[in-house]
mmCIF file of C-alpha atoms in Angstrom:
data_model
loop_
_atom_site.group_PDB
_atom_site.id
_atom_site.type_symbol
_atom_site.label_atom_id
_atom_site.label_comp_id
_atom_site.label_asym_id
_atom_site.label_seq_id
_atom_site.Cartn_x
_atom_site.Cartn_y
_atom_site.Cartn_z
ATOM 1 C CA UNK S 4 -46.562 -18.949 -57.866
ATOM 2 C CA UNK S 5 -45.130 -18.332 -54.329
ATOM 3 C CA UNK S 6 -45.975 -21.810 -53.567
ATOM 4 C CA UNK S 7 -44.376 -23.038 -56.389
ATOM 5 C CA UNK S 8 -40.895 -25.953 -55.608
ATOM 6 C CA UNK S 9 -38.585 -22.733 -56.861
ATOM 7 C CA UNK S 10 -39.572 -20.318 -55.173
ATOM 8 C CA UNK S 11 -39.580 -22.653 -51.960
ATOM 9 C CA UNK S 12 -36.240 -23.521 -52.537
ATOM 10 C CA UNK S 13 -34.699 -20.054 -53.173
ATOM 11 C CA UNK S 14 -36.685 -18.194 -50.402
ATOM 12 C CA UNK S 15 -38.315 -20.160 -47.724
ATOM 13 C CA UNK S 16 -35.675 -22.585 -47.338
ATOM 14 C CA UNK S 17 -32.957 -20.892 -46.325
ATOM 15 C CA UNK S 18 -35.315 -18.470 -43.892
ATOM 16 C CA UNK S 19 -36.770 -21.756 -42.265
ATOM 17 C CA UNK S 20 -32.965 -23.022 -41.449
ATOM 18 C CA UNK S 21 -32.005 -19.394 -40.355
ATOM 19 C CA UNK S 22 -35.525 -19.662 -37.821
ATOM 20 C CA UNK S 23 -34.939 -23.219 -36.812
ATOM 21 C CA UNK S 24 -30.856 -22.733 -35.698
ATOM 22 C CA UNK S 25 -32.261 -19.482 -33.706
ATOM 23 C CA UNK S 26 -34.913 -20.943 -32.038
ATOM 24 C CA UNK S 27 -34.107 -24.727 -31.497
ATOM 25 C CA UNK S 28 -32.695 -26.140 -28.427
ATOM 26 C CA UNK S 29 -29.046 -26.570 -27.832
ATOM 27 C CA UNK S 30 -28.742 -29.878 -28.628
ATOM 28 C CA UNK S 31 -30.244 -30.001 -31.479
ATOM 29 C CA UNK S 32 -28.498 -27.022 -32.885
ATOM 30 C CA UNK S 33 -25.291 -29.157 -31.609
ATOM 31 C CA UNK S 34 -25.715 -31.800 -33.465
ATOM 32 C CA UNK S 35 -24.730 -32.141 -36.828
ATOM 33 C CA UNK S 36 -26.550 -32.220 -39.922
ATOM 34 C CA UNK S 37 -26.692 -35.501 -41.154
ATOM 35 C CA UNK S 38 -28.911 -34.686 -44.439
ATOM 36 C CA UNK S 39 -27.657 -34.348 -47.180
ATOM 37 C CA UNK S 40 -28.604 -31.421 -49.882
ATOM 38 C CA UNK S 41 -30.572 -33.508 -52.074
ATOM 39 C CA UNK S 42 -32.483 -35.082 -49.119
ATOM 40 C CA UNK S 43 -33.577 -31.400 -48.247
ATOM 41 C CA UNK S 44 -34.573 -30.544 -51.669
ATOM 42 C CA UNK S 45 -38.712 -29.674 -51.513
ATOM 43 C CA UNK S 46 -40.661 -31.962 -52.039
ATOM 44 C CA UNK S 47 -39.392 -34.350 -49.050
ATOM 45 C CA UNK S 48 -39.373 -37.774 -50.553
ATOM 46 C CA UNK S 49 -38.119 -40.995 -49.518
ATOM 47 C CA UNK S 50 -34.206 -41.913 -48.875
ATOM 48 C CA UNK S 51 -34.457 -44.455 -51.647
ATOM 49 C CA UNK S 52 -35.731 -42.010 -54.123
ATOM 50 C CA UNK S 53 -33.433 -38.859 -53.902
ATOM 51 C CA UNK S 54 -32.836 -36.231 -56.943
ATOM 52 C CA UNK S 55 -29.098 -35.798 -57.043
ATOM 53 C CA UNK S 56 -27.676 -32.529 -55.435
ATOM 54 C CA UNK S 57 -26.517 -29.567 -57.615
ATOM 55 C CA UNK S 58 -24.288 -26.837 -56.904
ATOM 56 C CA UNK S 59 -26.793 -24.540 -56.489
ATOM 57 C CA UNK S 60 -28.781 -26.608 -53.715
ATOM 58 C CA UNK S 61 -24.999 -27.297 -52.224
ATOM 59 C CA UNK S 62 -24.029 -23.630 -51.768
ATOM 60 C CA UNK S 63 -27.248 -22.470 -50.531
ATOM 61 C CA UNK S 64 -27.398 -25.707 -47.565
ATOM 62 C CA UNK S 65 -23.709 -24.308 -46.759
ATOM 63 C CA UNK S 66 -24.636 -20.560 -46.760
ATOM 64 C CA UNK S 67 -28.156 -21.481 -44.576
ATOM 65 C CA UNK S 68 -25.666 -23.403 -41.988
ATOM 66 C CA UNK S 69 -23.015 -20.925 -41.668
ATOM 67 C CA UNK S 70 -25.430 -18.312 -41.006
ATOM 68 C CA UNK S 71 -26.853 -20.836 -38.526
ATOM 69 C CA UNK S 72 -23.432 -21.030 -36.664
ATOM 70 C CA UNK S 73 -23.536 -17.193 -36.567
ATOM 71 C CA UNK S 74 -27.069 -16.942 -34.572
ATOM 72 C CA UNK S 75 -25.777 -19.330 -32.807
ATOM 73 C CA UNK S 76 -22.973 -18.056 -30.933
ATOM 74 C CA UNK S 77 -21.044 -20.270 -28.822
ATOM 75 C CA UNK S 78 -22.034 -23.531 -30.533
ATOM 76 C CA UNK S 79 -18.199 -24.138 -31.884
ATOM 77 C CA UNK S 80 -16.810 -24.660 -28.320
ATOM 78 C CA UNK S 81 -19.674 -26.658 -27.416
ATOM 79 C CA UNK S 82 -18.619 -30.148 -29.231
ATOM 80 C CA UNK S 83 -15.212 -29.589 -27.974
ATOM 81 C CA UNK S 84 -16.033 -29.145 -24.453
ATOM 82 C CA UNK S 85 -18.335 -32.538 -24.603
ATOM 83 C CA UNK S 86 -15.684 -34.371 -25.836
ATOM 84 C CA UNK S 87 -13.516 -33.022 -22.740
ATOM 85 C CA UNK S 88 -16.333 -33.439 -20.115
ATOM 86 C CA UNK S 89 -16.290 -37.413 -21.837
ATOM 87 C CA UNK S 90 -12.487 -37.906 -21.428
ATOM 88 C CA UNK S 91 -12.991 -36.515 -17.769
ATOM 89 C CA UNK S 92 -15.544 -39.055 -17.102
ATOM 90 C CA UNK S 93 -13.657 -41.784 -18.315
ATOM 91 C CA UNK S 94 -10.467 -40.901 -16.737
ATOM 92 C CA UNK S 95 -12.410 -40.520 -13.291
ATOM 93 C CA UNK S 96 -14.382 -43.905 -14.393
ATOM 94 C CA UNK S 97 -10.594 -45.663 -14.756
ATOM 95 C CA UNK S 98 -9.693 -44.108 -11.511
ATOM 96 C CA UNK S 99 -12.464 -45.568 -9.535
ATOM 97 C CA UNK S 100 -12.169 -48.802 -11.263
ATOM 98 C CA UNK S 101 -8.346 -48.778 -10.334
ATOM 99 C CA UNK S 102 -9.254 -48.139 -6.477
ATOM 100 C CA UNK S 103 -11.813 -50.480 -6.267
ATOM 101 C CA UNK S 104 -9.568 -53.056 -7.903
ATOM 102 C CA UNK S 105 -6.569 -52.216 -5.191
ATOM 103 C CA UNK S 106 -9.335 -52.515 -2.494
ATOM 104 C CA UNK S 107 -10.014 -56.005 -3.652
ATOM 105 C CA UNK S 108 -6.846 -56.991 -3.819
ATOM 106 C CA UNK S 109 -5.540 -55.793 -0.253
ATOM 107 C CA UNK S 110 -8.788 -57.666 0.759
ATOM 108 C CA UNK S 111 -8.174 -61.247 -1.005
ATOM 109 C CA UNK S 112 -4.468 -60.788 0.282
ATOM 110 C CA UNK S 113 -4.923 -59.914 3.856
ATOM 111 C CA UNK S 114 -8.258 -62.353 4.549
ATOM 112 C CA UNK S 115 -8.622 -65.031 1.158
ATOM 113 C CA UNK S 116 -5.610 -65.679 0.776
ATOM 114 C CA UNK S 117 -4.480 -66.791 4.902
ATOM 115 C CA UNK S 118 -7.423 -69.044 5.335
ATOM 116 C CA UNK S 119 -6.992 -70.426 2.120
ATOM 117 C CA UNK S 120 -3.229 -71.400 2.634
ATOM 118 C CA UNK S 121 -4.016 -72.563 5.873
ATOM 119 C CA UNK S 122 -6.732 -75.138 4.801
ATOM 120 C CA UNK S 123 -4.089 -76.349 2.365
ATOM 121 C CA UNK S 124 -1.178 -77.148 4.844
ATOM 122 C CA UNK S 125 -3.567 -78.437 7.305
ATOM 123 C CA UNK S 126 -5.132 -80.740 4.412
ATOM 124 C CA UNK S 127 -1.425 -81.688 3.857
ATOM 125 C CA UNK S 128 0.081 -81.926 6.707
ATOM 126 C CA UNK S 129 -2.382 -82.574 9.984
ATOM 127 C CA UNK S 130 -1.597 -86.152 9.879
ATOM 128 C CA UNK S 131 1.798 -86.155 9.501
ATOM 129 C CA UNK S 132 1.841 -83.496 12.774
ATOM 130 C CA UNK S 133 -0.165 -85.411 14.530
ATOM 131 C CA UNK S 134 1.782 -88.764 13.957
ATOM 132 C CA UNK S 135 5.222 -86.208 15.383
ATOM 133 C CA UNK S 136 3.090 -84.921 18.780
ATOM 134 C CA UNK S 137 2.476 -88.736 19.307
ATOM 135 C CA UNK S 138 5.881 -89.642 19.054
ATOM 136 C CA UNK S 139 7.132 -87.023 21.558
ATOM 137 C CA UNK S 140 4.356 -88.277 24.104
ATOM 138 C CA UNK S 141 4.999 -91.079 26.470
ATOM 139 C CA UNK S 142 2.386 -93.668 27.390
ATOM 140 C CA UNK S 143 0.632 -91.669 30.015
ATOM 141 C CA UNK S 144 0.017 -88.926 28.496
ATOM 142 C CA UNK S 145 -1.495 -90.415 25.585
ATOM 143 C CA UNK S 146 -3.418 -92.818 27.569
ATOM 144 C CA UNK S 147 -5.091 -89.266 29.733
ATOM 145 C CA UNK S 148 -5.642 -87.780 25.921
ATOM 146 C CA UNK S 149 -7.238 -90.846 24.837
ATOM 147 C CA UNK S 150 -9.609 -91.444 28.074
ATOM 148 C CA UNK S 151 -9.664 -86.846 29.433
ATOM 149 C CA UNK S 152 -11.907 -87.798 31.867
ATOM 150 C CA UNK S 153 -11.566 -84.896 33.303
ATOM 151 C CA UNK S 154 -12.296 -83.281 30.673
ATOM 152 C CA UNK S 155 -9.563 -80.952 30.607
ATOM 153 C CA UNK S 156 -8.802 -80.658 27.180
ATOM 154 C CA UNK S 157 -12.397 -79.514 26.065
ATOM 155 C CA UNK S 158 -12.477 -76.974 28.892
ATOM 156 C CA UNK S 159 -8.908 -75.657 27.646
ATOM 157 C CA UNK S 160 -10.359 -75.773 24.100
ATOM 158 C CA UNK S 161 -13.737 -73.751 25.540
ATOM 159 C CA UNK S 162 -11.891 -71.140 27.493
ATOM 160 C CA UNK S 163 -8.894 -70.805 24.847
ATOM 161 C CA UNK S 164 -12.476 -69.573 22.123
ATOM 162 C CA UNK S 165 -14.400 -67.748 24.887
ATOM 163 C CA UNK S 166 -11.855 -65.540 25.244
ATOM 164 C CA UNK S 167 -10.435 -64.994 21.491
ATOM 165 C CA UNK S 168 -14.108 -64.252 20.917
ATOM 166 C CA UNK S 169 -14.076 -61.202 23.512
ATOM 167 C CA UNK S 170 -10.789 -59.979 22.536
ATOM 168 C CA UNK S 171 -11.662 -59.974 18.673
ATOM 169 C CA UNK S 172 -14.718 -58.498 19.226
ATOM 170 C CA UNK S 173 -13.440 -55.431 21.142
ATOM 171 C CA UNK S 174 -11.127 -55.296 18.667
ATOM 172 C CA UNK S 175 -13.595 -55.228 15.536
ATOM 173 C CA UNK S 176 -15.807 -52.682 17.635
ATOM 174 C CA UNK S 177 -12.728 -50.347 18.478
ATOM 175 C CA UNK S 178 -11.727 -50.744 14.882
ATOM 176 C CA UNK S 179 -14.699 -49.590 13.893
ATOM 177 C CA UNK S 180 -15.471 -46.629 15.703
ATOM 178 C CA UNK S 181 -11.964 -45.453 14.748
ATOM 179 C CA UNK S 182 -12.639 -45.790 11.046
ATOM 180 C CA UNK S 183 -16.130 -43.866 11.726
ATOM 181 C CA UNK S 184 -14.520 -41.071 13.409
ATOM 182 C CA UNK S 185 -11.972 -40.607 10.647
ATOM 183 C CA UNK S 186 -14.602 -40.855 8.195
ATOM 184 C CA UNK S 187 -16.612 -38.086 9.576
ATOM 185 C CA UNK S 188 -13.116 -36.044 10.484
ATOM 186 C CA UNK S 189 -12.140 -36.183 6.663
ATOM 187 C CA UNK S 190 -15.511 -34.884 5.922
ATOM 188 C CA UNK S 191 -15.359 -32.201 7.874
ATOM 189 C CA UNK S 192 -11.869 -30.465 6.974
ATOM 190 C CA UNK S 193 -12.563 -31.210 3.338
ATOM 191 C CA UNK S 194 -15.034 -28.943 3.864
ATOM 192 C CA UNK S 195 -13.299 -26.454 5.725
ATOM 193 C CA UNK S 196 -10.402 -27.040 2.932
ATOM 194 C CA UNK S 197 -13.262 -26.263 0.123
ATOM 195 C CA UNK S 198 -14.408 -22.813 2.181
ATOM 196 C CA UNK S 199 -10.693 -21.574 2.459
ATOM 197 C CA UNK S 200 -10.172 -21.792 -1.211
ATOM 198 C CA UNK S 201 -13.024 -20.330 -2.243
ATOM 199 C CA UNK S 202 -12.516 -17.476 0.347
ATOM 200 C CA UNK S 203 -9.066 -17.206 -0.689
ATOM 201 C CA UNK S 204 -10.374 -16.906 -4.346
ATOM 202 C CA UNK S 205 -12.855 -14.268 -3.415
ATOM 203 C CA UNK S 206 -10.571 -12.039 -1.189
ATOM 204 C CA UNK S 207 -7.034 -12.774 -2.660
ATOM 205 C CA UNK S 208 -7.691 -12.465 -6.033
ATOM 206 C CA UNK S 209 -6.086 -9.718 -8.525
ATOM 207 C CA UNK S 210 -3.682 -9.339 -4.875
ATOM 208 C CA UNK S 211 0.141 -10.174 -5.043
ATOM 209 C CA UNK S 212 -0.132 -12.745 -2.978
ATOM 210 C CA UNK S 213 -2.704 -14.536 -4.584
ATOM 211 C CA UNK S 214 -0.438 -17.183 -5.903
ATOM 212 C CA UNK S 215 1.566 -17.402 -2.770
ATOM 213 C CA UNK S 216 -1.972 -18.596 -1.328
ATOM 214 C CA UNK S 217 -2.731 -20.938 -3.464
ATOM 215 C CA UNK S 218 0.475 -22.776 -3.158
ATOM 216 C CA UNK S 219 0.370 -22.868 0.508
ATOM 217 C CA UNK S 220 -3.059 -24.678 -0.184
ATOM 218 C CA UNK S 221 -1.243 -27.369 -2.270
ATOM 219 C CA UNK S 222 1.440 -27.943 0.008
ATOM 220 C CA UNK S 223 -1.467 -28.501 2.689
ATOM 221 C CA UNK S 224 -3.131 -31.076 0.879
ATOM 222 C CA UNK S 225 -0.075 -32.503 -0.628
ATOM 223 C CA UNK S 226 2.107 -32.677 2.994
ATOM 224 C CA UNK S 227 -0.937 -32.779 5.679
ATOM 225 C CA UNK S 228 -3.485 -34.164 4.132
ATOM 226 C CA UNK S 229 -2.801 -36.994 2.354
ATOM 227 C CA UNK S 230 0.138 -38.009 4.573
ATOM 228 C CA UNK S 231 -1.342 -41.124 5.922
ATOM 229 C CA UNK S 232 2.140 -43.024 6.500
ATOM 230 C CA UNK S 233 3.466 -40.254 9.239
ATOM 231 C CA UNK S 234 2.425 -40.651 12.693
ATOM 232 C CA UNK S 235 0.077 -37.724 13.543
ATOM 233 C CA UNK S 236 1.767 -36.540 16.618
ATOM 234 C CA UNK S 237 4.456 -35.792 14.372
ATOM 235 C CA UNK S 238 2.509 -34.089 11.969
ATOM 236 C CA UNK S 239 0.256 -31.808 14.852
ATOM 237 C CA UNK S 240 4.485 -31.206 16.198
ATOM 238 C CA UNK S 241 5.521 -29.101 13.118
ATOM 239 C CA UNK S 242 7.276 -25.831 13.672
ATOM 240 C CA UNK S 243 4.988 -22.905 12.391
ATOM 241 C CA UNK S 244 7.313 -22.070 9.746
ATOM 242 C CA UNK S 245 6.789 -25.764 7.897
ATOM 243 C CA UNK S 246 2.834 -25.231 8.609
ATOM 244 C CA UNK S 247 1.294 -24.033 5.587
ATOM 245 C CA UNK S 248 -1.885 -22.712 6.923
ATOM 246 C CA UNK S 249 -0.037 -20.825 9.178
ATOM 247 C CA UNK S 250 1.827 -19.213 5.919
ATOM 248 C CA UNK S 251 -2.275 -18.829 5.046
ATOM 249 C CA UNK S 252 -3.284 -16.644 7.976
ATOM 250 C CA UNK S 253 0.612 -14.663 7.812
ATOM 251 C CA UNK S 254 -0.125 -13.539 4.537
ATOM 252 C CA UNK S 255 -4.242 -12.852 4.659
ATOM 253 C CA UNK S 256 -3.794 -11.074 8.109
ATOM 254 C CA UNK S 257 -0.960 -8.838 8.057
ATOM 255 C CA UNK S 258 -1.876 -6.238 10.833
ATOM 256 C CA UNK S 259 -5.705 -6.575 11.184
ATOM 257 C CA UNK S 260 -6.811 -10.219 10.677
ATOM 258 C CA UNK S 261 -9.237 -10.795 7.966
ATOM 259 C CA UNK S 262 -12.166 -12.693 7.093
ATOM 260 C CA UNK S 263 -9.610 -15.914 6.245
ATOM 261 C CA UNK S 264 -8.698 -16.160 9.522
ATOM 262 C CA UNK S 265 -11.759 -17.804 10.988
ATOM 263 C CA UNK S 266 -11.499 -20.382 8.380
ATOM 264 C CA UNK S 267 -7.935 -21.119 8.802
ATOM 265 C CA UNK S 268 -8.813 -21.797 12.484
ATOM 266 C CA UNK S 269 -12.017 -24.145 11.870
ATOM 267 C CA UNK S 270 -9.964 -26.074 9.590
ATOM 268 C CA UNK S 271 -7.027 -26.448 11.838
ATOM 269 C CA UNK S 272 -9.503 -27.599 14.315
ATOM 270 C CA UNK S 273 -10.728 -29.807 11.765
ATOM 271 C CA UNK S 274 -6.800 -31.002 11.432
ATOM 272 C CA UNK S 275 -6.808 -31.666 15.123
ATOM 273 C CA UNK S 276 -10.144 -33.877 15.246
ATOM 274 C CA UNK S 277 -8.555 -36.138 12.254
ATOM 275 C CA UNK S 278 -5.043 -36.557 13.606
ATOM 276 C CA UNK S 279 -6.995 -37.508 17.034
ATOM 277 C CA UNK S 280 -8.847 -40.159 14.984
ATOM 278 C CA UNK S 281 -6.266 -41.378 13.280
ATOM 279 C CA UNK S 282 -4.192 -41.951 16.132
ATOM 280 C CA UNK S 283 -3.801 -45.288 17.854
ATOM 281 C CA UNK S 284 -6.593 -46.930 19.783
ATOM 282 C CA UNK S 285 -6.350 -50.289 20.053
ATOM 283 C CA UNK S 286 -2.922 -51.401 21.285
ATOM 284 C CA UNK S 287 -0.271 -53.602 19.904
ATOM 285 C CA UNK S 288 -0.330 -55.941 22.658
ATOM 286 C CA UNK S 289 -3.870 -56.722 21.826
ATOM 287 C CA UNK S 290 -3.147 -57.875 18.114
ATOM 288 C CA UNK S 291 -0.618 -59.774 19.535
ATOM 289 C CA UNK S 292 -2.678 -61.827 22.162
ATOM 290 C CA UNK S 293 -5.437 -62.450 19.160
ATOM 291 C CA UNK S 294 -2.656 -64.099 17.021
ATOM 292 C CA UNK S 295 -1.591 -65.918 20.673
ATOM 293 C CA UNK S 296 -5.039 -67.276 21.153
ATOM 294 C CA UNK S 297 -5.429 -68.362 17.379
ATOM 295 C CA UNK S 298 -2.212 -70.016 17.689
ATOM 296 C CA UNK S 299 -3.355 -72.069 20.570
ATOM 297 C CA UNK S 300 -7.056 -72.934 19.381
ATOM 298 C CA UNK S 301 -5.356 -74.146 15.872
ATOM 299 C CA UNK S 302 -2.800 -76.210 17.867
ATOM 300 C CA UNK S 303 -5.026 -77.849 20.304
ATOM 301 C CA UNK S 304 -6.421 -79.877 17.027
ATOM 302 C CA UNK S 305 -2.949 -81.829 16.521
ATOM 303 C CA UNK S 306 -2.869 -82.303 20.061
ATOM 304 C CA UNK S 307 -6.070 -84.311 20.047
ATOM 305 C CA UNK S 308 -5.439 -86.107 16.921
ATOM 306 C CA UNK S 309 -2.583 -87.782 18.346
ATOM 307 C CA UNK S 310 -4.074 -88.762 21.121
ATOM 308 C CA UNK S 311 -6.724 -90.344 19.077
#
């Protein structure tokens, strides 16, 4: 008789749920049952051929899942905190796309978009400038572009590239190293940045000053950090009262210093390597004598078009 479809139903079911919510995995305890009471009912039969569910069988599938939920403390925070964790990945998801989609556009506007207006107008218009150089040359001078037996126009044309191609390649390399050195700068104060909060966390906390720290920290990140449109020297030229990690090491080190002040000096270090980096390298005048030599390669075209 113990093996009978009542007595499975009044006793063993409800002890197998109670055994299977203790002893199953998180997610499966997580996720929700999708059966319904009749499909539970002993003996398991198809989906197509279901007995209809009675109270009875309804109460007792409630009363086996509550007392699921209480061996299984926990488990009612854990769909909420899933569905935050997925709204955190798709906000950082929609930031990335959003950079990446700013990077591509500063790209197509500072490189695609020049060389593609400039094919355009000269499409258009090198004729018609040609046609205007000709008419402001007299016969001589068209007659030496026509004949250049000398040759002087492709040797202008030949030193005019040789030496764009130097200058633009010093440039790209000095470019370069730049934007590798402030890589690896960033890198390391983020670091340093990471250490001092988590010291500050460890040795500030339950102190009164504990918030006091942790706003100095924000207006270091906020007003040092992420100020890429001031000119470093100014920033490295702040008075110690405006410096917030100097608020840092005031507060932490009042009499004998304390275990925050080596980190607040590695990271100003780290400060001092990344406003080096991000200083100025290449010169001014250099960008200018690229745009000079393009200038004067693109020109020399017209030139010999009208004397053609």
């Amino acid at each position: 008789a113990w093996w009978t479809k009542d007595s499975l139903e009044h006793t063993m079911l409800p002890s197998l749920c109670l055994l299977l919510s203790w002893h199953a995995p998180q997610r499966i305890r997580d996720a929700p049952l999708r059966m319904s009471a009749a499909e539970m009912r002993w003996p398991l039969r198809s989906r197509k051929h279901v007995e209809p569910a009675t109270p009875e069988s309804t109460l007792r599938l409630e009363a086996a899942n509550a007392a699921a939920a209480a061996f299984a403390p926990g488990t009612a925070a854990v769909p909420r905190r899933r569905r935050l964790e997925r709204v955190e990945r798709k906000r950082a998801s929609k930031r990335r796309f959003a950079i990446r989609t700013t990077q591509a556009i500063n790209t197509l506007m500072r490189v695609a978009l020049p060389t593609i207006v400039a094919s355009v107008l000269g499409l258009l218009y090198f004729d018609n400038v040609s046609l205007y150089i000709r008419s402001l040359l007299d016969v001589g001078a068209i007659g030496m572009l026509m004949a250049d037996e000398a040759q002087f126009v492709q040797n202008f044309l030949t030193v005019i590239g040789l030496l764009f191609s130097i200058l633009a390649g010093n440039a790209y390399s000095a470019l370069y190293e730049q934007q590798e050195a402030i890589y690896f700068a960033l890198f390391q104060e983020v670091s340093e940045a990471k250490s001092l909060l988590e010291q500050t966390t460890l040795v500030c906390q339950g102190r009164p000053f504990y918030q006091a720290a942790l706003h100095y920290i924000r207006l270091y990140v906020k007003r040092d950090l992420r100020q890429l449109d001031v000119p470093p020297a100014q920033l490295l030229s702040s008075k110690p009262m405006d410096d917030p990690l100097e608020s840092i090491m005031y507060i932490t080190s009042v009499g004998v210093p304390s275990v925050v002040y080596e980190t607040v000096k590695n990271l100003r270090q780290a400060r001092g390597y990344r406003l080096g980096a991000m200083q100025r390298k290449f010169p001014a005048l250099g960008i200018g004598l690229l745009y000079l030599l393009a200038m004067i390669e693109l020109l020399a075209f017209p030139l010999l078009g009208a004397g053609s």
